[in-house]
Amino acid sequence: MATNETELECEVAALYTAHARELHRFAALTLHQQDGASDAVQEAFLRYFAERKCGGTIENPRAWLYRVLHNYLLDRQARASVKREVAAEEMVEPLDEANNPEARVARSQAARQIAEDLTGREFECLLLRAEGLSYEEMATALGIRSGTVGALLARVRRKLLDVKGDHGAVRMGIAEALGSLLHEGGSYPS
C-alpha cells in the first residue's frame, strides 16, 4: 500500500508496465480503434490513481482495472451508439500463415461463424480469457459471479466446437479461435 504520493506514483507505474498492453488490446478489440483504446486505458489508470489517492483499498488491481475499463467502454459505446464492426483490412494478419491463402480462407470462414454464434457477453468472456484472466478476475471485470463466467465459457467452448467441417476450425482452443476471429475480421457480437 502506498503511503505517500511518490509511492503511489511508483505503484501506478508498475501496474501500467504490467497490464497496460493487455488492457489496451482488450479496449482496442472492444472499440475496434486504437485511439479510443489508448484514451480508455488512460482513463482506467487515472481512476485507479484517484481511488488510491483518496484512500481506497484495491485487493486485485488487475481485475479492478479491467472492470473500470469495461464499464468505461460500455458507457462510451452507449453514448456514441456505435455499431461494433471490424473491417477485415484493419486486422493484422498472422505472420506464420500470411502467405497461405487456403489457411486464410478457412480461418476467415471460422471467424465469421464464431462472430455470428457468440453473444456480446460470451465474446467479452472469450477476450478476457484469452488475456489470461482467472475466473474470479473475469467475474470482477464483468460484474458477474464466477459461476456465471464458467457457464459462459462452457457455452463458448460448445459453440467453438460446433464451428467445424469446411471452416477448418475443428476442435479449436479458445485462444486459437480468438486469434482467428481477431486476425481475420468479423463483427463484434451485440
Short mmCIF file of C-alpha atoms in Angstrom, two decimals:
data_model
loop_
_atom_site.label_atom_id
_atom_site.label_comp_id
_atom_site.label_asym_id
_atom_site.label_seq_id
_atom_site.Cartn_x
_atom_site.Cartn_y
_atom_site.Cartn_z
CA MET A 1 0.00 0.00 0.00
CA ALA A 2 1.33 3.38 -0.97
CA THR A 3 1.83 5.69 1.99
CA ASN A 4 2.67 8.85 0.05
CA GLU A 5 2.20 10.28 -3.42
CA THR A 6 5.63 9.17 -4.66
CA GLU A 7 4.94 5.57 -3.62
CA LEU A 8 1.51 5.79 -5.25
CA GLU A 9 3.06 7.03 -8.49
CA CYS A 10 5.51 4.10 -8.40
CA GLU A 11 2.63 1.69 -7.72
CA VAL A 12 0.64 3.02 -10.69
CA ALA A 13 3.73 2.98 -12.93
CA ALA A 14 4.39 -0.66 -12.01
CA LEU A 15 0.77 -1.59 -12.72
CA TYR A 16 0.92 0.28 -16.01
CA THR A 17 4.04 -1.61 -17.04
CA ALA A 18 2.48 -4.93 -16.06
CA HIS A 19 -1.02 -4.51 -17.51
CA ALA A 20 -1.31 -1.61 -19.97
CA ARG A 21 -0.68 -3.69 -23.11
CA GLU A 22 -3.32 -6.30 -22.28
CA LEU A 23 -5.82 -3.62 -21.25
CA HIS A 24 -5.13 -1.72 -24.46
CA ARG A 25 -5.64 -4.88 -26.52
CA PHE A 26 -8.96 -5.54 -24.76
CA ALA A 27 -10.10 -1.94 -25.33
CA ALA A 28 -8.99 -1.92 -28.97
CA LEU A 29 -10.85 -5.16 -29.67
CA THR A 30 -13.95 -3.85 -27.97
CA LEU A 31 -13.88 -0.44 -29.68
CA HIS A 32 -12.21 -1.54 -32.92
CA GLN A 33 -9.95 1.50 -32.92
CA GLN A 34 -6.54 2.24 -31.44
CA ASP A 35 -7.03 5.91 -30.49
CA GLY A 36 -10.09 5.34 -28.38
CA ALA A 37 -8.43 2.36 -26.74
CA SER A 38 -5.48 4.47 -25.57
CA ASP A 39 -7.82 7.06 -24.09
CA ALA A 40 -9.84 4.37 -22.31
CA VAL A 41 -6.75 2.77 -20.77
CA GLN A 42 -5.50 6.16 -19.61
CA GLU A 43 -8.88 6.78 -18.01
CA ALA A 44 -8.77 3.43 -16.17
CA PHE A 45 -5.33 4.20 -14.72
CA LEU A 46 -6.36 7.74 -13.84
CA ARG A 47 -9.36 6.38 -11.93
CA TYR A 48 -7.10 3.86 -10.19
CA PHE A 49 -4.78 6.68 -9.12
CA ALA A 50 -7.70 8.77 -7.87
CA GLU A 51 -9.22 5.85 -5.96
CA ARG A 52 -5.94 5.03 -4.24
CA LYS A 53 -5.11 8.67 -3.55
CA CYS A 54 -8.44 9.02 -1.76
CA GLY A 55 -7.52 6.08 0.45
CA GLY A 56 -9.33 3.31 -1.39
CA THR A 57 -8.01 -0.22 -0.99
CA ILE A 58 -7.95 -2.36 -4.12
CA GLU A 59 -7.33 -6.05 -3.44
CA ASN A 60 -6.90 -7.17 -7.06
CA PRO A 61 -5.67 -4.23 -9.16
CA ARG A 62 -5.69 -6.16 -12.45
CA ALA A 63 -9.33 -7.20 -12.11
CA TRP A 64 -10.26 -3.72 -10.84
CA LEU A 65 -8.64 -2.10 -13.89
CA TYR A 66 -10.45 -4.48 -16.25
CA ARG A 67 -13.77 -3.74 -14.56
CA VAL A 68 -13.28 0.02 -14.72
CA LEU A 69 -12.15 -0.23 -18.34
CA HIS A 70 -15.09 -2.49 -19.23
CA ASN A 71 -17.60 -0.10 -17.64
CA TYR A 72 -15.95 2.93 -19.27
CA LEU A 73 -16.13 1.25 -22.68
CA LEU A 74 -19.80 0.34 -22.17
CA ASP A 75 -20.60 3.93 -21.20
CA ARG A 76 -18.68 5.27 -24.18
CA GLN A 77 -20.42 2.92 -26.60
CA ALA A 78 -23.83 3.74 -25.17
CA ARG A 79 -23.17 7.46 -25.58
CA ALA A 80 -21.85 7.11 -29.10
CA SER A 81 -24.33 4.44 -30.25
CA VAL A 82 -21.51 2.88 -32.22
CA LYS A 83 -22.13 -0.13 -34.41
CA ARG A 84 -19.38 -2.56 -33.48
CA GLU A 85 -17.92 -3.91 -36.70
CA VAL A 86 -14.36 -4.64 -37.64
CA ALA A 87 -13.26 -4.26 -41.24
CA ALA A 88 -11.04 -7.07 -42.44
CA GLU A 89 -8.48 -4.62 -43.81
CA GLU A 90 -7.97 -3.18 -40.31
CA MET A 91 -6.90 -6.53 -38.95
CA VAL A 92 -3.31 -7.72 -38.66
CA GLU A 93 -2.54 -10.98 -40.45
CA PRO A 94 -0.57 -13.60 -38.54
CA LEU A 95 2.94 -13.86 -39.95
CA ASP A 96 3.25 -17.64 -39.98
CA GLU A 97 0.38 -18.31 -42.39
CA ALA A 98 0.05 -14.96 -44.11
CA ASN A 99 1.07 -16.44 -47.46
CA ASN A 100 -1.20 -19.49 -47.26
CA PRO A 101 -4.48 -18.50 -48.98
CA GLU A 102 -6.28 -21.73 -48.06
CA ALA A 103 -5.50 -21.30 -44.37
CA ARG A 104 -6.58 -17.64 -44.51
CA VAL A 105 -9.89 -18.57 -46.13
CA ALA A 106 -10.51 -21.32 -43.57
CA ARG A 107 -9.71 -19.00 -40.64
CA SER A 108 -11.83 -16.24 -42.15
CA GLN A 109 -14.84 -18.54 -42.51
CA ALA A 110 -14.35 -19.85 -38.98
CA ALA A 111 -14.02 -16.30 -37.66
CA ARG A 112 -17.27 -15.22 -39.31
CA GLN A 113 -19.07 -18.26 -37.90
CA ILE A 114 -17.72 -17.61 -34.40
CA ALA A 115 -18.71 -13.93 -34.57
CA GLU A 116 -22.23 -14.90 -35.62
CA ASP A 117 -22.60 -17.53 -32.91
CA LEU A 118 -21.35 -15.65 -29.83
CA THR A 119 -23.34 -13.13 -27.83
CA GLY A 120 -21.66 -9.92 -26.70
CA ARG A 121 -21.15 -11.24 -23.16
CA GLU A 122 -19.74 -14.53 -24.46
CA PHE A 123 -17.32 -12.62 -26.68
CA GLU A 124 -16.19 -10.47 -23.73
CA CYS A 125 -15.52 -13.63 -21.71
CA LEU A 126 -13.55 -15.05 -24.62
CA LEU A 127 -11.44 -11.88 -24.84
CA LEU A 128 -10.75 -11.79 -21.12
CA ARG A 129 -9.88 -15.50 -21.01
CA ALA A 130 -7.52 -15.06 -23.95
CA GLU A 131 -5.83 -12.30 -21.94
CA GLY A 132 -5.20 -14.85 -19.20
CA LEU A 133 -7.60 -13.58 -16.55
CA SER A 134 -8.78 -16.06 -13.93
CA TYR A 135 -12.49 -16.77 -13.48
CA GLU A 136 -12.52 -14.53 -10.39
CA GLU A 137 -10.82 -11.68 -12.27
CA MET A 138 -13.23 -12.08 -15.17
CA ALA A 139 -16.19 -12.06 -12.79
CA THR A 140 -14.93 -8.88 -11.16
CA ALA A 141 -14.25 -7.22 -14.51
CA LEU A 142 -17.71 -8.07 -15.89
CA GLY A 143 -19.64 -7.57 -12.65
CA ILE A 144 -20.95 -11.14 -12.57
CA ARG A 145 -20.41 -14.24 -10.42
CA SER A 146 -17.56 -16.62 -11.19
CA GLY A 147 -20.11 -19.41 -11.71
CA THR A 148 -21.67 -17.33 -14.47
CA VAL A 149 -18.22 -16.92 -16.04
CA GLY A 150 -17.86 -20.71 -16.04
CA ALA A 151 -21.26 -21.14 -17.67
CA LEU A 152 -20.49 -18.52 -20.32
CA LEU A 153 -17.14 -20.11 -21.15
CA ALA A 154 -18.77 -23.53 -21.35
CA ARG A 155 -21.22 -22.12 -23.91
CA VAL A 156 -18.34 -20.52 -25.81
CA ARG A 157 -16.49 -23.85 -25.90
CA ARG A 158 -19.60 -25.63 -27.15
CA LYS A 159 -20.11 -23.04 -29.86
CA LEU A 160 -16.45 -23.20 -30.88
CA LEU A 161 -16.67 -26.97 -31.20
CA ASP A 162 -19.68 -26.52 -33.49
CA VAL A 163 -17.59 -24.43 -35.90
CA LYS A 164 -16.13 -27.24 -37.94
CA GLY A 165 -16.09 -29.01 -41.29
CA ASP A 166 -15.44 -26.72 -44.22
CA HIS A 167 -14.44 -23.91 -41.89
CA GLY A 168 -11.22 -25.62 -40.76
CA ALA A 169 -11.84 -24.90 -37.10
CA VAL A 170 -12.38 -28.41 -35.78
CA ARG A 171 -11.89 -28.51 -32.04
CA MET A 172 -10.13 -25.15 -31.82
CA GLY A 173 -8.91 -23.99 -28.45
CA ILE A 174 -10.21 -20.70 -27.13
CA ALA A 175 -7.00 -18.82 -27.89
CA GLU A 176 -6.81 -20.16 -31.46
CA ALA A 177 -10.44 -19.32 -32.14
CA LEU A 178 -9.99 -15.84 -30.76
CA GLY A 179 -6.87 -15.41 -32.86
CA SER A 180 -8.77 -16.45 -35.95
CA LEU A 181 -11.61 -14.10 -35.16
CA LEU A 182 -9.36 -11.14 -34.47
CA HIS A 183 -6.87 -11.68 -37.27
CA GLU A 184 -9.41 -12.34 -39.99
CA GLY A 185 -12.09 -9.84 -39.07
CA GLY A 186 -15.75 -10.13 -38.34
CA SER A 187 -18.36 -8.42 -36.26
CA TYR A 188 -18.22 -7.96 -32.55
CA PRO A 189 -21.38 -9.69 -31.30
CA SER A 190 -24.12 -7.44 -29.95
#
